[in-house]
Amino acid sequence: MEFPESELLQGLPKQFFANLVAKVNAKVATGADVINLGQGNPDKPTPDYIVAATQKWVADPATHKYSLFRGLPAFKKAAADFYQEKYGADFDPETEVAILGGSKIGLVELPWALMNPGETFLLPDPGYPDYLSGAALGKVKFETYPLLEENNFLPDLAKIPAEVAKRAKFIYVNYPNNPTGAVATLAFYEELVAWAKKYQVGVVSDFAYGAIGFDGQAPVSFMQTPGAKEVGIEFYTYSKTFNMAGWRVAFAVGNADIIEALNLIQDHLFVSLFPALQYAAINALIDPRRDAAIQEIVDRYQARRDAFIEAAQKIGWRPIIPGGTFYAYMPTPAGYTSEAFADLLLEKAAVAVAPANGFGKNGEGYVRIGLLIEPARLVEAVERIGNLHLFD
């Protein structure tokens, strides 16, 4: 018997990173000492205090039962309190907070929950590839808006055609930005709220790298903006803030109608998160060691960013200095596409980078560098690239 995949699954976009991983693995199989800068996976462990809290809660039999469908009220309150403390934004824990098994789930399921087949939403180009999965699964259409270096990789909302804006139901934004490392400003978010109200477009802010800002500048939350809660929501994940990528813990805050729709679809897909994990997530937010643990993570990425940028300047590789995330977004040398440059670096220098055209057509001409290894190894990678004399 054969069981072919459904048309829905056949319509999913190809997984960009799977191809990159295959190329890297093939090079490693030759015995090469590959320095992998193409990944986006935090390389350090979760802070000890969170691990200890998790161990305690896992050992408690009371956490071994089903969770409440929409998560623990105490977790939702901790999330709301965190946003009040950090961003001065108020949320009702019961109606304006949703618990998620990672923010990817919320971003992908949102079109199912809030859009009808054939409706349109707006996505950044370049942008996180899995946004496209939500479009395919929800059977909705999408238009892209460009993130260009000359505009600091922020959308130029005035250049989105009025007919497109009127047709759109939602717009996704992601700052600090993957892959560019750009950060948003309060002025931009104020403009975005006004634009959203004018065209009646919901705003979906992907704040995955919300804790990681450089040079002493904390990233701005969309929810700091007056009127933000009226027009949209924001996703916040533990993956980057606490090095908890594999734990799959996140939450969303914002507009009550959007939160209710996310909760409703999750009623049918999940029974929330393992209760022990939810209690540990509460501890992560309320423990007095929280800010020091986050700052240690941020300082580590800052040191890596600075080491990489300094090394790139030495070989004549023009840096685009990221304001946040753990990525550097770098231009390709003259005469090279993103893919050709990435393939050359892997073949000739045993350095893996992510070709940014995998994030959208406007990523062409750039590669994404993951700052997820120690500074000395980053410098070594740049020196290997310098030995190819591509920037002389």
PDB file of N, CA, C and O in Angstrom, residues 27-61:
ATOM      1  N   LYS A  27      30.712  18.234   3.479  1.00  0.00           N
ATOM      2  CA  LYS A  27      32.077  18.758   3.622  1.00  0.00           C
ATOM      3  C   LYS A  27      32.753  18.164   4.852  1.00  0.00           C
ATOM      4  O   LYS A  27      33.937  17.780   4.804  1.00  0.00           O
ATOM      5  N   VAL A  28      32.033  18.066   5.954  1.00  0.00           N
ATOM      6  CA  VAL A  28      32.585  17.470   7.183  1.00  0.00           C
ATOM      7  C   VAL A  28      32.990  16.024   6.926  1.00  0.00           C
ATOM      8  O   VAL A  28      34.020  15.550   7.434  1.00  0.00           O
ATOM      9  N   ALA A  29      32.201  15.308   6.117  1.00  0.00           N
ATOM     10  CA  ALA A  29      32.489  13.900   5.830  1.00  0.00           C
ATOM     11  C   ALA A  29      33.815  13.708   5.110  1.00  0.00           C
ATOM     12  O   ALA A  29      34.390  12.614   5.137  1.00  0.00           O
ATOM     13  N   THR A  30      34.325  14.765   4.487  1.00  0.00           N
ATOM     14  CA  THR A  30      35.628  14.666   3.819  1.00  0.00           C
ATOM     15  C   THR A  30      36.782  14.794   4.804  1.00  0.00           C
ATOM     16  O   THR A  30      37.948  14.665   4.410  1.00  0.00           O
ATOM     17  N   GLY A  31      36.467  15.071   6.063  1.00  0.00           N
ATOM     18  CA  GLY A  31      37.495  15.261   7.072  1.00  0.00           C
ATOM     19  C   GLY A  31      37.873  16.708   7.296  1.00  0.00           C
ATOM     20  O   GLY A  31      38.781  17.010   8.091  1.00  0.00           O
ATOM     21  N   ALA A  32      37.212  17.632   6.608  1.00  0.00           N
ATOM     22  CA  ALA A  32      37.534  19.056   6.733  1.00  0.00           C
ATOM     23  C   ALA A  32      37.123  19.584   8.103  1.00  0.00           C
ATOM     24  O   ALA A  32      36.120  19.151   8.693  1.00  0.00           O
ATOM     25  N   ASP A  33      37.896  20.526   8.610  1.00  0.00           N
ATOM     26  CA  ASP A  33      37.586  21.226   9.858  1.00  0.00           C
ATOM     27  C   ASP A  33      36.678  22.403   9.516  1.00  0.00           C
ATOM     28  O   ASP A  33      37.127  23.526   9.305  1.00  0.00           O
ATOM     29  N   VAL A  34      35.394  22.135   9.440  1.00  0.00           N
ATOM     30  CA  VAL A  34      34.428  23.155   9.017  1.00  0.00           C
ATOM     31  C   VAL A  34      34.084  24.061  10.198  1.00  0.00           C
ATOM     32  O   VAL A  34      33.734  23.591  11.286  1.00  0.00           O
ATOM     33  N   ILE A  35      34.172  25.360   9.966  1.00  0.00           N
ATOM     34  CA  ILE A  35      33.681  26.345  10.941  1.00  0.00           C
ATOM     35  C   ILE A  35      32.280  26.732  10.479  1.00  0.00           C
ATOM     36  O   ILE A  35      32.109  27.358   9.433  1.00  0.00           O
ATOM     37  N   ASN A  36      31.290  26.346  11.245  1.00  0.00           N
ATOM     38  CA  ASN A  36      29.897  26.508  10.805  1.00  0.00           C
ATOM     39  C   ASN A  36      29.319  27.813  11.348  1.00  0.00           C
ATOM     40  O   ASN A  36      28.982  27.931  12.519  1.00  0.00           O
ATOM     41  N   LEU A  37      29.189  28.783  10.460  1.00  0.00           N
ATOM     42  CA  LEU A  37      28.566  30.071  10.795  1.00  0.00           C
ATOM     43  C   LEU A  37      27.173  30.179  10.181  1.00  0.00           C
ATOM     44  O   LEU A  37      26.599  31.265  10.161  1.00  0.00           O
ATOM     45  N   GLY A  38      26.653  29.070   9.708  1.00  0.00           N
ATOM     46  CA  GLY A  38      25.356  29.098   9.048  1.00  0.00           C
ATOM     47  C   GLY A  38      24.196  28.789   9.960  1.00  0.00           C
ATOM     48  O   GLY A  38      23.036  28.892   9.560  1.00  0.00           O
ATOM     49  N   GLN A  39      24.481  28.421  11.186  1.00  0.00           N
ATOM     50  CA  GLN A  39      23.424  27.956  12.084  1.00  0.00           C
ATOM     51  C   GLN A  39      22.773  29.112  12.844  1.00  0.00           C
ATOM     52  O   GLN A  39      23.309  30.211  12.915  1.00  0.00           O
ATOM     53  N   GLY A  40      21.622  28.813  13.452  1.00  0.00           N
ATOM     54  CA  GLY A  40      20.920  29.798  14.278  1.00  0.00           C
ATOM     55  C   GLY A  40      20.513  29.212  15.607  1.00  0.00           C
ATOM     56  O   GLY A  40      19.467  29.551  16.146  1.00  0.00           O
ATOM     57  N   ASN A  41      21.349  28.329  16.146  1.00  0.00           N
ATOM     58  CA  ASN A  41      21.013  27.570  17.357  1.00  0.00           C
ATOM     59  C   ASN A  41      21.939  27.994  18.492  1.00  0.00           C
ATOM     60  O   ASN A  41      23.156  27.843  18.381  1.00  0.00           O
ATOM     61  N   PRO A  42      21.413  28.553  19.590  1.00  0.00           N
ATOM     62  CA  PRO A  42      22.292  28.968  20.687  1.00  0.00           C
ATOM     63  C   PRO A  42      23.225  27.841  21.120  1.00  0.00           C
ATOM     64  O   PRO A  42      22.809  26.688  21.246  1.00  0.00           O
ATOM     65  N   ASP A  43      24.488  28.189  21.339  1.00  0.00           N
ATOM     66  CA  ASP A  43      25.507  27.170  21.586  1.00  0.00           C
ATOM     67  C   ASP A  43      25.806  26.941  23.060  1.00  0.00           C
ATOM     68  O   ASP A  43      26.536  26.011  23.398  1.00  0.00           O
ATOM     69  N   LYS A  44      25.278  27.779  23.941  1.00  0.00           N
ATOM     70  CA  LYS A  44      25.562  27.648  25.366  1.00  0.00           C
ATOM     71  C   LYS A  44      24.341  27.086  26.101  1.00  0.00           C
ATOM     72  O   LYS A  44      23.205  27.176  25.630  1.00  0.00           O
ATOM     73  N   PRO A  45      24.552  26.507  27.298  1.00  0.00           N
ATOM     74  CA  PRO A  45      23.435  25.896  28.013  1.00  0.00           C
ATOM     75  C   PRO A  45      22.487  26.915  28.625  1.00  0.00           C
ATOM     76  O   PRO A  45      22.809  28.101  28.773  1.00  0.00           O
ATOM     77  N   THR A  46      21.319  26.427  28.971  1.00  0.00           N
ATOM     78  CA  THR A  46      20.328  27.217  29.706  1.00  0.00           C
ATOM     79  C   THR A  46      20.902  27.592  31.071  1.00  0.00           C
ATOM     80  O   THR A  46      21.610  26.794  31.685  1.00  0.00           O
ATOM     81  N   PRO A  47      20.605  28.802  31.576  1.00  0.00           N
ATOM     82  CA  PRO A  47      21.112  29.196  32.896  1.00  0.00           C
ATOM     83  C   PRO A  47      20.791  28.163  33.975  1.00  0.00           C
ATOM     84  O   PRO A  47      19.710  27.564  33.995  1.00  0.00           O
ATOM     85  N   ASP A  48      21.737  27.985  34.891  1.00  0.00           N
ATOM     86  CA  ASP A  48      21.631  26.949  35.919  1.00  0.00           C
ATOM     87  C   ASP A  48      20.359  27.067  36.744  1.00  0.00           C
ATOM     88  O   ASP A  48      19.745  26.061  37.108  1.00  0.00           O
ATOM     89  N   TYR A  49      19.955  28.292  37.056  1.00  0.00           N
ATOM     90  CA  TYR A  49      18.799  28.439  37.949  1.00  0.00           C
ATOM     91  C   TYR A  49      17.518  27.940  37.288  1.00  0.00           C
ATOM     92  O   TYR A  49      16.608  27.435  37.969  1.00  0.00           O
ATOM     93  N   ILE A  50      17.444  28.028  35.962  1.00  0.00           N
ATOM     94  CA  ILE A  50      16.270  27.520  35.253  1.00  0.00           C
ATOM     95  C   ILE A  50      16.315  25.991  35.192  1.00  0.00           C
ATOM     96  O   ILE A  50      15.288  25.323  35.378  1.00  0.00           O
ATOM     97  N   VAL A  51      17.492  25.447  34.937  1.00  0.00           N
ATOM     98  CA  VAL A  51      17.636  23.993  34.921  1.00  0.00           C
ATOM     99  C   VAL A  51      17.267  23.402  36.273  1.00  0.00           C
ATOM    100  O   VAL A  51      16.525  22.407  36.361  1.00  0.00           O
ATOM    101  N   ALA A  52      17.742  24.018  37.353  1.00  0.00           N
ATOM    102  CA  ALA A  52      17.446  23.510  38.692  1.00  0.00           C
ATOM    103  C   ALA A  52      15.947  23.579  38.988  1.00  0.00           C
ATOM    104  O   ALA A  52      15.369  22.645  39.570  1.00  0.00           O
ATOM    105  N   ALA A  53      15.311  24.675  38.587  1.00  0.00           N
ATOM    106  CA  ALA A  53      13.866  24.803  38.803  1.00  0.00           C
ATOM    107  C   ALA A  53      13.111  23.738  38.024  1.00  0.00           C
ATOM    108  O   ALA A  53      12.153  23.135  38.535  1.00  0.00           O
ATOM    109  N   THR A  54      13.549  23.476  36.803  1.00  0.00           N
ATOM    110  CA  THR A  54      12.890  22.459  35.982  1.00  0.00           C
ATOM    111  C   THR A  54      13.020  21.081  36.617  1.00  0.00           C
ATOM    112  O   THR A  54      12.044  20.304  36.667  1.00  0.00           O
ATOM    113  N   GLN A  55      14.204  20.769  37.103  1.00  0.00           N
ATOM    114  CA  GLN A  55      14.410  19.473  37.749  1.00  0.00           C
ATOM    115  C   GLN A  55      13.485  19.306  38.949  1.00  0.00           C
ATOM    116  O   GLN A  55      12.919  18.224  39.177  1.00  0.00           O
ATOM    117  N   LYS A  56      13.322  20.374  39.704  1.00  0.00           N
ATOM    118  CA  LYS A  56      12.434  20.317  40.868  1.00  0.00           C
ATOM    119  C   LYS A  56      10.989  20.047  40.437  1.00  0.00           C
ATOM    120  O   LYS A  56      10.315  19.175  41.006  1.00  0.00           O
ATOM    121  N   TRP A  57      10.536  20.786  39.420  1.00  0.00           N
ATOM    122  CA  TRP A  57       9.143  20.636  39.020  1.00  0.00           C
ATOM    123  C   TRP A  57       8.883  19.312  38.312  1.00  0.00           C
ATOM    124  O   TRP A  57       7.797  18.728  38.455  1.00  0.00           O
ATOM    125  N   VAL A  58       9.838  18.813  37.560  1.00  0.00           N
ATOM    126  CA  VAL A  58       9.672  17.515  36.915  1.00  0.00           C
ATOM    127  C   VAL A  58       9.504  16.413  37.959  1.00  0.00           C
ATOM    128  O   VAL A  58       8.747  15.448  37.754  1.00  0.00           O
ATOM    129  N   ALA A  59      10.182  16.550  39.078  1.00  0.00           N
ATOM    130  CA  ALA A  59      10.104  15.531  40.138  1.00  0.00           C
ATOM    131  C   ALA A  59       8.820  15.602  40.937  1.00  0.00           C
ATOM    132  O   ALA A  59       8.526  14.694  41.729  1.00  0.00           O
ATOM    133  N   ASP A  60       8.026  16.646  40.743  1.00  0.00           N
ATOM    134  CA  ASP A  60       6.777  16.813  41.494  1.00  0.00           C
ATOM    135  C   ASP A  60       5.648  16.091  40.755  1.00  0.00           C
ATOM    136  O   ASP A  60       5.272  16.480  39.647  1.00  0.00           O
ATOM    137  N   PRO A  61       5.076  15.026  41.350  1.00  0.00           N
ATOM    138  CA  PRO A  61       4.019  14.268  40.662  1.00  0.00           C
ATOM    139  C   PRO A  61       2.815  15.119  40.256  1.00  0.00           C
ATOM    140  O   PRO A  61       2.095  14.760  39.314  1.00  0.00           O
TER     141      PRO A  61
END
